[in-house]
Amino acid sequence: MNVTQAMELLKEKGYKYTKKREEMLRLFADEKRYLSAKDVLEKMYKDYPGLSFDTIYRNLATFAQLEILEVTELEGEKKFRFSCSTTQHHHHLICLECGKTKAVHNCPMEDINITFPDFEVTGHKFEIYGYCKSCTP
């Protein structure tokens, strides 16, 4: 997903164009990591001093609902990033310090399905948390 695709999807779904939405999406395009609503507010505050946390959070929730952004929860806080451009099933390694991610293309669910054949899995989420080489304490 990129900013142009995201803005087109918003338009298709009946959401109007706003400069704030576009800039919010550009922020996610520039940052290759998960961001919280607070991170977004801090980065946009200079250009939009009247921008509220509620407005940001509502837009982030809309972007997530439309699958423009992916959502995870780190340290009890929802964080967002652009949805991956790949359509191949995968999971992520997530650095707890800088928030950068790496794709993991093998899925542990293959083993679960073999081990528990009498359980029908309808969905799953698998994330691995730790520290990247630059952030290792």
PDB file of C-alpha atoms in Angstrom:
ATOM      1  CA  MET A   1       0.000   0.000   0.000  1.00  0.00           C
ATOM      2  CA  ASN A   2       1.202   3.510  -0.725  1.00  0.00           C
ATOM      3  CA  VAL A   3      -0.288   6.968  -0.165  1.00  0.00           C
ATOM      4  CA  THR A   4      -1.866   7.222  -3.623  1.00  0.00           C
ATOM      5  CA  GLN A   5      -3.496   3.790  -3.334  1.00  0.00           C
ATOM      6  CA  ALA A   6      -4.716   4.603   0.170  1.00  0.00           C
ATOM      7  CA  MET A   7      -6.242   7.925  -0.901  1.00  0.00           C
ATOM      8  CA  GLU A   8      -7.957   6.225  -3.866  1.00  0.00           C
ATOM      9  CA  LEU A   9      -9.397   3.564  -1.559  1.00  0.00           C
ATOM     10  CA  LEU A  10     -10.700   6.225   0.828  1.00  0.00           C
ATOM     11  CA  LYS A  11     -12.369   8.003  -2.100  1.00  0.00           C
ATOM     12  CA  GLU A  12     -13.907   4.714  -3.356  1.00  0.00           C
ATOM     13  CA  LYS A  13     -15.348   4.094   0.115  1.00  0.00           C
ATOM     14  CA  GLY A  14     -16.952   7.531   0.281  1.00  0.00           C
ATOM     15  CA  TYR A  15     -14.415   9.381   2.464  1.00  0.00           C
ATOM     16  CA  LYS A  16     -13.513  12.876   1.334  1.00  0.00           C
ATOM     17  CA  TYR A  17     -10.003  14.055   0.611  1.00  0.00           C
ATOM     18  CA  THR A  18      -8.375  16.090   3.355  1.00  0.00           C
ATOM     19  CA  LYS A  19      -4.813  17.353   3.525  1.00  0.00           C
ATOM     20  CA  LYS A  20      -4.593  16.059   7.107  1.00  0.00           C
ATOM     21  CA  ARG A  21      -5.469  12.499   6.024  1.00  0.00           C
ATOM     22  CA  GLU A  22      -2.951  12.628   3.204  1.00  0.00           C
ATOM     23  CA  GLU A  23      -0.208  13.924   5.503  1.00  0.00           C
ATOM     24  CA  MET A  24      -1.053  11.282   8.092  1.00  0.00           C
ATOM     25  CA  LEU A  25      -0.679   8.600   5.419  1.00  0.00           C
ATOM     26  CA  ARG A  26       2.598  10.154   4.203  1.00  0.00           C
ATOM     27  CA  LEU A  27       3.896   9.877   7.737  1.00  0.00           C
ATOM     28  CA  PHE A  28       3.250   6.126   7.662  1.00  0.00           C
ATOM     29  CA  ALA A  29       4.836   5.862   4.202  1.00  0.00           C
ATOM     30  CA  ASP A  30       7.993   7.583   5.477  1.00  0.00           C
ATOM     31  CA  GLU A  31       8.191   5.586   8.719  1.00  0.00           C
ATOM     32  CA  LYS A  32       8.819   1.876   8.224  1.00  0.00           C
ATOM     33  CA  ARG A  33       7.708   1.050  11.750  1.00  0.00           C
ATOM     34  CA  TYR A  34       4.650   0.933  13.974  1.00  0.00           C
ATOM     35  CA  LEU A  35       3.425   4.308  15.238  1.00  0.00           C
ATOM     36  CA  SER A  36       0.980   5.135  18.008  1.00  0.00           C
ATOM     37  CA  ALA A  37      -1.690   7.828  17.789  1.00  0.00           C
ATOM     38  CA  LYS A  38       0.531   9.854  20.144  1.00  0.00           C
ATOM     39  CA  ASP A  39       3.469   9.523  17.705  1.00  0.00           C
ATOM     40  CA  VAL A  40       1.252  10.807  14.889  1.00  0.00           C
ATOM     41  CA  LEU A  41       0.013  13.726  16.990  1.00  0.00           C
ATOM     42  CA  GLU A  42       3.584  14.724  17.918  1.00  0.00           C
ATOM     43  CA  LYS A  43       4.723  14.659  14.280  1.00  0.00           C
ATOM     44  CA  MET A  44       1.705  16.572  12.952  1.00  0.00           C
ATOM     45  CA  TYR A  45       1.269  19.082  15.796  1.00  0.00           C
ATOM     46  CA  LYS A  46       3.595  21.716  14.301  1.00  0.00           C
ATOM     47  CA  ASP A  47       1.567  21.965  11.075  1.00  0.00           C
ATOM     48  CA  TYR A  48      -1.819  21.331  12.741  1.00  0.00           C
ATOM     49  CA  PRO A  49      -1.736  22.707  16.314  1.00  0.00           C
ATOM     50  CA  GLY A  50      -5.519  22.295  16.691  1.00  0.00           C
ATOM     51  CA  LEU A  51      -5.457  18.619  15.691  1.00  0.00           C
ATOM     52  CA  SER A  52      -6.946  16.467  18.426  1.00  0.00           C
ATOM     53  CA  PHE A  53      -5.986  13.026  19.613  1.00  0.00           C
ATOM     54  CA  ASP A  54      -9.578  11.888  18.946  1.00  0.00           C
ATOM     55  CA  THR A  55      -9.413  13.001  15.301  1.00  0.00           C
ATOM     56  CA  ILE A  56      -6.161  11.141  14.790  1.00  0.00           C
ATOM     57  CA  TYR A  57      -7.442   8.015  16.498  1.00  0.00           C
ATOM     58  CA  ARG A  58     -10.695   8.028  14.488  1.00  0.00           C
ATOM     59  CA  ASN A  59      -8.722   8.305  11.236  1.00  0.00           C
ATOM     60  CA  LEU A  60      -6.323   5.549  12.293  1.00  0.00           C
ATOM     61  CA  ALA A  61      -9.281   3.296  13.137  1.00  0.00           C
ATOM     62  CA  THR A  62     -10.821   4.027   9.728  1.00  0.00           C
ATOM     63  CA  PHE A  63      -7.532   3.296   7.966  1.00  0.00           C
ATOM     64  CA  ALA A  64      -7.252   0.008   9.869  1.00  0.00           C
ATOM     65  CA  GLN A  65     -10.864  -0.963   9.108  1.00  0.00           C
ATOM     66  CA  LEU A  66     -10.180  -0.384   5.382  1.00  0.00           C
ATOM     67  CA  GLU A  67      -6.946  -2.434   5.729  1.00  0.00           C
ATOM     68  CA  ILE A  68      -4.783   0.532   4.763  1.00  0.00           C
ATOM     69  CA  LEU A  69      -2.993   0.150   8.092  1.00  0.00           C
ATOM     70  CA  GLU A  70      -2.140  -2.927  10.137  1.00  0.00           C
ATOM     71  CA  VAL A  71      -2.655  -2.801  13.905  1.00  0.00           C
ATOM     72  CA  THR A  72      -0.763  -4.422  16.741  1.00  0.00           C
ATOM     73  CA  GLU A  73      -0.661  -3.861  20.471  1.00  0.00           C
ATOM     74  CA  LEU A  74       2.672  -3.131  22.127  1.00  0.00           C
ATOM     75  CA  GLU A  75       2.969  -2.376  25.833  1.00  0.00           C
ATOM     76  CA  GLY A  76      -0.805  -1.965  26.125  1.00  0.00           C
ATOM     77  CA  GLU A  77      -1.032   0.600  23.324  1.00  0.00           C
ATOM     78  CA  LYS A  78      -2.387   0.174  19.794  1.00  0.00           C
ATOM     79  CA  LYS A  79       0.189   0.888  17.126  1.00  0.00           C
ATOM     80  CA  PHE A  80      -0.241   1.166  13.380  1.00  0.00           C
ATOM     81  CA  ARG A  81       1.787   0.788  10.183  1.00  0.00           C
ATOM     82  CA  PHE A  82       1.083   0.631   6.478  1.00  0.00           C
ATOM     83  CA  SER A  83      -0.280  -2.732   5.404  1.00  0.00           C
ATOM     84  CA  CYS A  84       2.325  -4.847   3.692  1.00  0.00           C
ATOM     85  CA  SER A  85       2.342  -4.719  -0.077  1.00  0.00           C
ATOM     86  CA  THR A  86       2.711  -8.463  -0.380  1.00  0.00           C
ATOM     87  CA  THR A  87      -0.366 -10.629  -0.662  1.00  0.00           C
ATOM     88  CA  GLN A  88       1.619 -13.684   0.482  1.00  0.00           C
ATOM     89  CA  HIS A  89       0.722 -14.925   3.982  1.00  0.00           C
ATOM     90  CA  HIS A  90       3.378 -13.837   6.476  1.00  0.00           C
ATOM     91  CA  HIS A  91       4.050 -12.619  10.012  1.00  0.00           C
ATOM     92  CA  HIS A  92       6.430 -10.080  11.580  1.00  0.00           C
ATOM     93  CA  LEU A  93       9.464  -9.660  13.795  1.00  0.00           C
ATOM     94  CA  ILE A  94       8.972  -6.360  15.657  1.00  0.00           C
ATOM     95  CA  CYS A  95      11.746  -4.414  17.404  1.00  0.00           C
ATOM     96  CA  LEU A  96      10.543  -3.229  20.810  1.00  0.00           C
ATOM     97  CA  GLU A  97      12.943  -0.270  20.764  1.00  0.00           C
ATOM     98  CA  CYS A  98      12.649   1.317  17.302  1.00  0.00           C
ATOM     99  CA  GLY A  99       9.476  -0.418  16.080  1.00  0.00           C
ATOM    100  CA  LYS A 100      10.955  -1.584  12.773  1.00  0.00           C
ATOM    101  CA  THR A 101       9.578  -4.809  11.370  1.00  0.00           C
ATOM    102  CA  LYS A 102      10.764  -7.699   9.237  1.00  0.00           C
ATOM    103  CA  ALA A 103       8.555 -10.185   7.446  1.00  0.00           C
ATOM    104  CA  VAL A 104       8.592 -13.861   8.451  1.00  0.00           C
ATOM    105  CA  HIS A 105       7.298 -16.003   5.596  1.00  0.00           C
ATOM    106  CA  ASN A 106       7.015 -19.385   7.306  1.00  0.00           C
ATOM    107  CA  CYS A 107       3.928 -19.871   9.447  1.00  0.00           C
ATOM    108  CA  PRO A 108       3.731 -21.926  12.662  1.00  0.00           C
ATOM    109  CA  MET A 109       0.068 -22.685  11.961  1.00  0.00           C
ATOM    110  CA  GLU A 110       1.049 -25.477   9.611  1.00  0.00           C
ATOM    111  CA  ASP A 111       2.269 -27.447  12.642  1.00  0.00           C
ATOM    112  CA  ILE A 112      -0.839 -26.537  14.671  1.00  0.00           C
ATOM    113  CA  ASN A 113      -3.121 -27.928  11.980  1.00  0.00           C
ATOM    114  CA  ILE A 114      -1.181 -31.215  11.995  1.00  0.00           C
ATOM    115  CA  THR A 115      -1.035 -31.440  15.801  1.00  0.00           C
ATOM    116  CA  PHE A 116      -4.701 -30.528  16.334  1.00  0.00           C
ATOM    117  CA  PRO A 117      -6.606 -31.856  13.297  1.00  0.00           C
ATOM    118  CA  ASP A 118      -9.911 -31.776  15.188  1.00  0.00           C
ATOM    119  CA  PHE A 119      -9.722 -27.983  15.705  1.00  0.00           C
ATOM    120  CA  GLU A 120     -10.850 -25.666  12.920  1.00  0.00           C
ATOM    121  CA  VAL A 121      -8.727 -22.519  12.925  1.00  0.00           C
ATOM    122  CA  THR A 122     -10.608 -19.508  11.575  1.00  0.00           C
ATOM    123  CA  GLY A 123      -7.855 -16.933  11.998  1.00  0.00           C
ATOM    124  CA  HIS A 124      -4.602 -16.199  13.742  1.00  0.00           C
ATOM    125  CA  LYS A 125      -1.982 -13.544  14.391  1.00  0.00           C
ATOM    126  CA  PHE A 126       1.654 -14.300  15.068  1.00  0.00           C
ATOM    127  CA  GLU A 127       4.209 -11.644  16.008  1.00  0.00           C
ATOM    128  CA  ILE A 128       7.687 -12.016  17.460  1.00  0.00           C
ATOM    129  CA  TYR A 129       8.987  -9.233  19.688  1.00  0.00           C
ATOM    130  CA  GLY A 130      12.603  -8.469  20.480  1.00  0.00           C
ATOM    131  CA  TYR A 131      15.425  -6.118  19.494  1.00  0.00           C
ATOM    132  CA  CYS A 132      17.007  -5.544  16.100  1.00  0.00           C
ATOM    133  CA  LYS A 133      20.785  -5.486  15.754  1.00  0.00           C
ATOM    134  CA  SER A 134      20.887  -1.678  16.088  1.00  0.00           C
ATOM    135  CA  CYS A 135      18.819  -1.673  19.291  1.00  0.00           C
ATOM    136  CA  THR A 136      20.119  -4.724  21.162  1.00  0.00           C
ATOM    137  CA  PRO A 137      20.639  -3.592  24.780  1.00  0.00           C
TER     138      PRO A 137
END
